[in-house]
C-alpha atoms as a printed R data frame, in Angstrom:
    type eleno elety resid chain resno       x       y       z
1   ATOM     1    CA   MET     A     1 118.535 102.522 103.946
2   ATOM     2    CA   ARG     A     2 115.952 104.915 104.401
3   ATOM     3    CA   TYR     A     3 114.199 105.283 108.353
4   ATOM     4    CA   CYS     A     4 110.553 106.104 107.283
5   ATOM     5    CA   GLY     A     5 109.245 104.907 110.680
6   ATOM     6    CA   TRP     A     6 108.316 101.755 108.730
7   ATOM     7    CA   ILE     A     7 105.243 100.052 109.145
8   ATOM     8    CA   PHE     A     8 102.636  98.324 109.368
9   ATOM     9    CA   GLY     A     9  99.540 100.022 110.803
10  ATOM    10    CA   LEU     A    10  97.591 101.980 108.009
11  ATOM    11    CA   LEU     A    11  95.381  99.984 106.011
12  ATOM    12    CA   LEU     A    12  96.839  99.864 102.781
13  ATOM    13    CA   LEU     A    13 100.487 100.289 103.538
14  ATOM    14    CA   PRO     A    14 102.091  98.809 100.799
15  ATOM    15    CA   LEU     A    15 103.241  95.172 101.496
16  ATOM    16    CA   LEU     A    16 106.902  94.415 102.733
17  ATOM    17    CA   ALA     A    17 107.890  98.045 104.265
18  ATOM    18    CA   ALA     A    18 110.588  96.834 107.216
19  ATOM    19    CA   PRO     A    19 110.198  98.066 110.695
20  ATOM    20    CA   VAL     A    20 112.908 100.240 110.146
21  ATOM    21    CA   ALA     A    21 113.670 101.916 106.750
22  ATOM    22    CA   LEU     A    22 117.251 102.592 106.886
23  ATOM    23    CA   ALA     A    23 117.554 106.110 105.073
24  ATOM    24    CA   ALA     A    24 115.709 108.801 105.833
25  ATOM    25    CA   GLY     A    25 116.354 108.826 108.876
26  ATOM    26    CA   GLU     A    26 115.841 111.708 111.814
27  ATOM    27    CA   ALA     A    27 112.848 113.598 109.954
28  ATOM    28    CA   GLY     A    28 111.730 116.845 112.695
29  ATOM    29    CA   GLN     A    29 115.320 116.114 114.397
30  ATOM    30    CA   THR     A    30 117.907 119.193 114.795
31  ATOM    31    CA   GLN     A    31 120.169 118.071 111.955
32  ATOM    32    CA   ALA     A    32 123.738 118.067 113.996
33  ATOM    33    CA   ALA     A    33 127.101 117.966 111.824
34  ATOM    34    CA   PRO     A    34 126.960 114.764 109.524
35  ATOM    35    CA   GLN     A    35 129.316 112.449 110.635
36  ATOM    36    CA   ALA     A    36 132.358 110.917 108.235
37  ATOM    37    CA   ARG     A    37 131.179 107.439 107.104
38  ATOM    38    CA   ASP     A    38 133.842 104.587 107.717
39  ATOM    39    CA   ILE     A    39 133.044 101.881 105.552
40  ATOM    40    CA   ALA     A    40 135.939  99.393 104.988
41  ATOM    41    CA   PRO     A    41 136.707  98.758 101.187
42  ATOM    42    CA   GLU     A    42 135.502  95.440 101.417
43  ATOM    43    CA   ALA     A    43 132.120  96.331 101.928
44  ATOM    44    CA   ALA     A    44 132.008  98.945  99.506
45  ATOM    45    CA   GLY     A    45 133.315  96.898  96.679
46  ATOM    46    CA   SER     A    46 130.698  94.332  97.433
47  ATOM    47    CA   MET     A    47 127.929  96.566  97.482
48  ATOM    48    CA   GLU     A    48 128.791  98.505  94.448
49  ATOM    49    CA   ALA     A    49 129.028  94.919  92.645
50  ATOM    50    CA   MET     A    50 125.438  94.420  94.114
51  ATOM    51    CA   CYS     A    51 123.855  97.675  92.684
52  ATOM    52    CA   GLY     A    52 125.615  97.676  89.653
53  ATOM    53    CA   TYR     A    53 124.066  94.135  88.903
54  ATOM    54    CA   LEU     A    54 120.894  95.262  89.868
55  ATOM    55    CA   LYS     A    55 120.959  98.145  87.616
56  ATOM    56    CA   SER     A    56 122.133  96.374  84.940
57  ATOM    57    CA   LEU     A    57 118.788  94.444  84.887
58  ATOM    58    CA   ALA     A    58 116.091  95.471  82.261
59  ATOM    59    CA   SER     A    59 113.594  92.966  84.935
60  ATOM    60    CA   PHE     A    60 114.246  91.018  87.710
61  ATOM    61    CA   ARG     A    61 111.753  89.056  90.111
62  ATOM    62    CA   PHE     A    62 112.596  87.839  93.797
63  ATOM    63    CA   VAL     A    63 110.517  85.843  96.234
64  ATOM    64    CA   ALA     A    64 111.544  86.414  99.815
65  ATOM    65    CA   GLU     A    65 110.354  84.484 103.192
66  ATOM    66    CA   VAL     A    66 110.199  87.914 105.552
67  ATOM    67    CA   GLU     A    67 110.045  87.716 109.515
68  ATOM    68    CA   THR     A    68 109.700  90.336 111.768
69  ATOM    69    CA   ASP     A    69 109.156  91.477 115.337
70  ATOM    70    CA   GLN     A    70 105.831  92.970 116.132
71  ATOM    71    CA   LEU     A    71 106.504  94.355 119.759
72  ATOM    72    CA   TYR     A    72 103.133  93.524 122.297
73  ATOM    73    CA   PRO     A    73 102.410  96.179 125.107
74  ATOM    74    CA   ASN     A    74 104.387  93.904 127.641
75  ATOM    75    CA   GLY     A    75 107.694  94.381 125.731
76  ATOM    76    CA   GLN     A    76 107.555  90.732 124.454
77  ATOM    77    CA   ALA     A    77 108.840  90.351 120.835
78  ATOM    78    CA   ILE     A    78 106.611  88.636 118.533
79  ATOM    79    CA   GLN     A    79 107.446  87.127 115.303
80  ATOM    80    CA   VAL     A    80 105.283  87.363 112.038
81  ATOM    81    CA   SER     A    81 106.095  85.871 109.327
82  ATOM    82    CA   ARG     A    82 105.063  86.766 105.316
83  ATOM    83    CA   THR     A    83 106.021  85.589 102.009
84  ATOM    84    CA   ALA     A    84 106.629  88.097  99.104
85  ATOM    85    CA   THR     A    85 106.659  88.214  96.003
86  ATOM    86    CA   VAL     A    86 108.436  90.861  93.940
87  ATOM    87    CA   ALA     A    87 108.444  91.758  90.062
88  ATOM    88    CA   VAL     A    88 110.398  94.773  88.195
89  ATOM    89    CA   LYS     A    89 110.314  96.118  84.965
90  ATOM    90    CA   ARG     A    90 112.557  99.031  84.246
91  ATOM    91    CA   PRO     A    91 112.131 101.977  84.667
92  ATOM    92    CA   ASP     A    92 107.556 101.971  85.132
93  ATOM    93    CA   LYS     A    93 106.092  98.560  85.869
94  ATOM    94    CA   ALA     A    94 106.606  96.940  89.432
95  ATOM    95    CA   TYR     A    95 104.234  93.974  90.974
96  ATOM    96    CA   SER     A    96 104.248  92.688  94.718
97  ATOM    97    CA   HIS     A    97 102.225  90.244  96.787
98  ATOM    98    CA   VAL     A    98 103.051  89.895  99.941
99  ATOM    99    CA   VAL     A    99 100.262  87.312 102.017
100 ATOM   100    CA   GLY     A   100 101.230  85.770 105.554
101 ATOM   101    CA   ASP     A   101 100.144  85.586 108.904
102 ATOM   102    CA   ASP     A   102  98.624  88.801 108.993
103 ATOM   103    CA   ARG     A   103  98.304  90.240 105.515
104 ATOM   104    CA   ASP     A   104  97.507  89.263 101.920
105 ATOM   105    CA   ARG     A   105  97.836  92.638 100.305
106 ATOM   106    CA   VAL     A   106  99.053  93.566  96.362
107 ATOM   107    CA   LEU     A   107 100.683  96.781  95.190
108 ATOM   108    CA   VAL     A   108 100.899  97.327  90.886
109 ATOM   109    CA   TYR     A   109 102.457 100.004  89.418
110 ATOM   110    CA   ASP     A   110 101.812 100.341  85.895
111 ATOM   111    CA   GLY     A   111 103.576 103.215  84.810
112 ATOM   112    CA   LYS     A   112 100.801 105.565  84.950
113 ATOM   113    CA   THR     A   113  98.714 104.646  88.494
114 ATOM   114    CA   VAL     A   114  99.677 102.584  91.559
115 ATOM   115    CA   THR     A   115  96.868 100.374  92.925
116 ATOM   116    CA   ILE     A   116  97.367  99.117  96.789
117 ATOM   117    CA   ALA     A   117  94.478  96.134  97.438
118 ATOM   118    CA   ASP     A   118  94.056  94.946 100.605
119 ATOM   119    CA   LEU     A   119  92.593  90.829  99.690
120 ATOM   120    CA   ASP     A   120  91.739  90.455 103.586
121 ATOM   121    CA   ARG     A   121  89.545  93.195 103.252
122 ATOM   122    CA   GLY     A   122  88.515  93.026  99.871
123 ATOM   123    CA   VAL     A   123  89.181  96.879  99.167
124 ATOM   124    CA   TYR     A   124  91.866  98.894  96.904
125 ATOM   125    CA   ALA     A   125  92.780 102.232  96.357
126 ATOM   126    CA   VAL     A   126  94.320 103.712  93.334
127 ATOM   127    CA   ALA     A   127  96.463 106.800  92.917
128 ATOM   128    CA   ASP     A   128  97.683 109.016  89.824
129 ATOM   129    CA   ALA     A   129 101.810 107.997  89.219
130 ATOM   130    CA   PRO     A   130 105.009 109.800  88.116
131 ATOM   131    CA   PRO     A   131 106.259 107.835  85.150
132 ATOM   132    CA   THR     A   132 108.989 106.488  86.426
133 ATOM   133    CA   LEU     A   133 109.461 103.293  89.459
134 ATOM   134    CA   ASP     A   134 111.568 105.631  91.283
135 ATOM   135    CA   ALA     A   135 109.553 108.829  91.450
136 ATOM   136    CA   THR     A   136 106.641 106.565  92.079
137 ATOM   137    CA   ILE     A   137 108.255 105.172  95.184
138 ATOM   138    CA   ASP     A   138 109.288 108.701  96.319
139 ATOM   139    CA   MET     A   139 105.418 110.350  95.574
140 ATOM   140    CA   LEU     A   140 104.631 107.289  98.186
141 ATOM   141    CA   SER     A   141 106.683 108.151 101.059
142 ATOM   142    CA   GLU     A   142 106.260 111.557 100.289
143 ATOM   143    CA   LYS     A   143 102.329 112.213  99.549
144 ATOM   144    CA   TYR     A   144 101.042 108.906 101.447
145 ATOM   145    CA   GLY     A   145 103.379 107.650 104.362
146 ATOM   146    CA   LEU     A   146 103.873 104.918 103.174
147 ATOM   147    CA   SER     A   147 106.747 102.473 102.022
148 ATOM   148    CA   ALA     A   148 107.068 100.318  98.271
149 ATOM   149    CA   PRO     A   149 108.174  96.861  99.250
150 ATOM   150    CA   LEU     A   150 111.964  96.747  99.977
151 ATOM   151    CA   GLY     A   151 111.594 100.014  98.268
152 ATOM   152    CA   ASP     A   152 115.262 100.851  98.423
153 ATOM   153    CA   LEU     A   153 116.178  97.598  96.408
154 ATOM   154    CA   LEU     A   154 113.651  98.489  93.875
155 ATOM   155    CA   TYR     A   155 115.418 102.338  92.779
156 ATOM   156    CA   ALA     A   156 117.198 102.481  89.481
157 ATOM   157    CA   ASP     A   157 120.687 102.562  91.438
158 ATOM   158    CA   PRO     A   158 119.753 101.323  95.186
159 ATOM   159    CA   CYS     A   159 123.326 102.294  97.062
160 ATOM   160    CA   PRO     A   160 122.619 106.050  97.483
161 ATOM   161    CA   GLU     A   161 119.690 105.127  99.088
162 ATOM   162    CA   MET     A   162 120.987 102.214 101.175
163 ATOM   163    CA   LEU     A   163 124.022 103.810 102.112
164 ATOM   164    CA   GLU     A   164 122.958 107.630 102.323
165 ATOM   165    CA   ASN     A   165 122.614 107.246 106.390
166 ATOM   166    CA   VAL     A   166 125.671 104.386 107.192
167 ATOM   167    CA   ARG     A   167 127.996 105.190 109.429
168 ATOM   168    CA   THR     A   168 130.133 102.358 109.593
169 ATOM   169    CA   GLY     A   169 130.420  99.309 107.083
170 ATOM   170    CA   ASP     A   170 132.367  96.960 106.817
171 ATOM   171    CA   CYS     A   171 132.811  92.817 105.470
172 ATOM   172    CA   VAL     A   172 132.923  90.247 108.206
173 ATOM   173    CA   GLY     A   173 133.813  87.611 105.915
174 ATOM   174    CA   THR     A   174 132.488  85.009 103.486
175 ATOM   175    CA   HIS     A   175 129.556  83.101 104.934
176 ATOM   176    CA   GLN     A   176 126.599  81.413 103.610
177 ATOM   177    CA   ALA     A   177 123.049  82.445 103.133
178 ATOM   178    CA   MET     A   178 120.500  79.791 101.331
179 ATOM   179    CA   GLY     A   179 123.425  77.611 100.645
180 ATOM   180    CA   LYS     A   180 125.252  80.203  98.631
181 ATOM   181    CA   ALA     A   181 128.417  81.611  99.517
182 ATOM   182    CA   CYS     A   182 128.649  86.051 100.623
183 ATOM   183    CA   ASP     A   183 129.835  88.515 101.563
184 ATOM   184    CA   HIS     A   184 128.534  89.077 105.216
185 ATOM   185    CA   LEU     A   185 128.151  93.007 105.435
186 ATOM   186    CA   ALA     A   186 127.824  94.930 108.202
187 ATOM   187    CA   PHE     A   187 126.409  98.589 108.307
188 ATOM   188    CA   THR     A   188 125.365 100.991 111.497
189 ATOM   189    CA   GLN     A   189 123.832 104.137 111.451
190 ATOM   190    CA   LYS     A   190 122.066 106.321 114.402
191 ATOM   191    CA   ASN     A   191 118.681 104.114 114.441
192 ATOM   192    CA   ALA     A   192 119.751 100.797 113.487
193 ATOM   193    CA   ASP     A   193 121.895  97.842 112.734
194 ATOM   194    CA   TRP     A   194 121.799  96.031 109.663
195 ATOM   195    CA   GLN     A   195 123.345  93.203 107.906
196 ATOM   196    CA   MET     A   196 123.530  92.252 103.823
197 ATOM   197    CA   TRP     A   197 124.428  89.047 102.509
198 ATOM   198    CA   VAL     A   198 125.507  89.341  98.769
199 ATOM   199    CA   GLU     A   199 126.089  86.391  96.824
200 ATOM   200    CA   LYS     A   200 129.361  86.317  95.663
201 ATOM   201    CA   GLY     A   201 130.125  85.221  91.628
202 ATOM   202    CA   LYS     A   202 128.861  86.691  88.655
203 ATOM   203    CA   ALA     A   203 125.456  87.583  90.029
204 ATOM   204    CA   PRO     A   204 125.750  89.511  93.267
205 ATOM   205    CA   VAL     A   205 122.217  89.472  94.356
206 ATOM   206    CA   PRO     A   206 121.259  90.150  97.926
207 ATOM   207    CA   ARG     A   207 120.778  86.618  99.884
208 ATOM   208    CA   LYS     A   208 119.556  87.929 103.440
209 ATOM   209    CA   LEU     A   209 118.839  91.408 105.377
210 ATOM   210    CA   VAL     A   210 118.385  91.910 108.762
211 ATOM   211    CA   ILE     A   211 117.791  94.974 110.553
212 ATOM   212    CA   ASN     A   212 117.679  96.062 114.173
213 ATOM   213    CA   ASP     A   213 115.919  99.356 115.416
214 ATOM   214    CA   LYS     A   214 117.921 100.243 118.091
215 ATOM   215    CA   GLU     A   215 115.312 103.198 118.834
216 ATOM   216    CA   LEU     A   216 112.754 100.514 120.448
217 ATOM   217    CA   MET     A   217 113.129  98.598 123.609
218 ATOM   218    CA   GLY     A   218 114.609  95.480 122.933
219 ATOM   219    CA   TRP     A   219 116.377  96.036 119.588
220 ATOM   220    CA   PRO     A   220 113.471  93.792 117.766
221 ATOM   221    CA   GLN     A   221 114.339  92.409 113.809
222 ATOM   222    CA   TYR     A   222 113.555  92.656 110.641
223 ATOM   223    CA   GLN     A   223 114.309  89.421 108.471
224 ATOM   224    CA   VAL     A   224 114.509  88.901 105.166
225 ATOM   225    CA   THR     A   225 115.628  86.007 102.867
226 ATOM   226    CA   PHE     A   226 115.758  85.442  98.899
227 ATOM   227    CA   THR     A   227 115.348  82.257  98.390
228 ATOM   228    CA   ASP     A   228 115.095  83.068  94.476
229 ATOM   229    CA   TRP     A   229 115.836  85.261  92.261
230 ATOM   230    CA   GLU     A   230 115.420  85.365  88.184
231 ATOM   231    CA   ALA     A   231 117.449  88.131  85.899
232 ATOM   232    CA   ASN     A   232 115.648  89.262  83.026
233 ATOM   233    CA   PRO     A   233 112.908  86.716  83.537
234 ATOM   234    CA   ARG     A   234 109.586  86.106  81.418
235 ATOM   235    CA   LEU     A   235 106.792  87.605  83.328
236 ATOM   236    CA   GLN     A   236 103.313  86.793  82.443
237 ATOM   237    CA   ALA     A   237 100.996  88.730  80.525
238 ATOM   238    CA   GLY     A   238  98.749  91.046  82.410
239 ATOM   239    CA   LEU     A   239 101.027  91.469  85.429
240 ATOM   240    CA   PHE     A   240 100.856  94.948  85.799
241 ATOM   241    CA   THR     A   241  97.634  95.720  85.609
242 ATOM   242    CA   PHE     A   242  95.307  95.194  88.345
243 ATOM   243    CA   LYS     A   243  91.840  93.816  87.918
244 ATOM   244    CA   PRO     A   244  89.855  94.165  91.259
245 ATOM   245    CA   LEU     A   245  88.088  90.980  92.412
246 ATOM   246    CA   GLU     A   246  84.032  90.413  92.362
247 ATOM   247    CA   GLY     A   247  82.895  92.531  95.106
248 ATOM   248    CA   MET     A   248  85.941  94.150  95.716
249 ATOM   249    CA   ARG     A   249  85.337  98.582  96.428
250 ATOM   250    CA   ARG     A   250  87.202 100.153  95.482
251 ATOM   251    CA   ILE     A   251  88.406 102.936  98.550
252 ATOM   252    CA   GLU     A   252  90.119 106.999  98.444
253 ATOM   253    CA   PHE     A   253  93.971 106.983  99.217
254 ATOM   254    CA   LEU     A   254  94.151 109.247 102.320
255 ATOM   255    CA   PRO     A   255  97.617 111.870 101.783
256 ATOM   256    CA   LEU     A   256  99.417 112.764 105.035
257 ATOM   257    CA   VAL     A   257  97.903 115.327 107.252
258 ATOM   258    CA   GLU     A   258  99.094 118.472 106.952
259 ATOM   259    CA   THR     A   259 101.190 119.606 110.264
260 ATOM   260    CA   SER     A   260 102.223 123.080 109.696
261 ATOM   261    CA   ASP     A   261 100.157 125.325 111.156
262 ATOM   262    CA   LYS     A   262  98.085 127.829 108.961
263 ATOM   263    CA   SER     A   263  97.220 130.364 111.166
264 ATOM   264    CA   LYS     A   264 100.370 132.153 111.281
């Protein structure tokens, strides 16, 4: 998974990024020789089944309960709760609404633009977007430093993004998540340890995700429980068209600040 320093500091940060994104990671650091992966066949097979199933869907929808540890200045971890509803229609539509203890925000991608709305503050921003969801996720990260909601799972092929920086992976057994028998997978990488519960059977969807950020004191945790999955659902008309509520104010997306020294 990506490591983009995930999260919630920016006003319009989209909606569900984890405290640690697990694949694009040690940016700005000296690159050492890549370490050979050691992923057990059972873990690799389960991830391939999950990614293959998600790739096969023309559209999907899920609801997830999200618990995030936020570190206070004294080092204490305080848990924040959110509920996320995410819908994808390939290759060029996405919707997310995240509401919880500290936010009420919406992201809409319609194939031409991406809109992020902070309903708490009554503001929204719109940016031109590429014609595919994959390219739009990359654009949000590279141009604006933003992470799409559980973005790795939304790619047309999730596995390359999720496993890019993995060092080790194992299947630790058949365990329960949301009352479903799942392959319980455990992965390590330099900056994080993470676990994935993949439902057994004909629909191998992720049922639970836990990430521990190893770069912060106490290894704060990010946990997602997927309470509902729908394959090829009947999505409501207009879901991928953003309509601002009365009184909402449009503001501008601000790109990342250039860090190169132009005086040289």
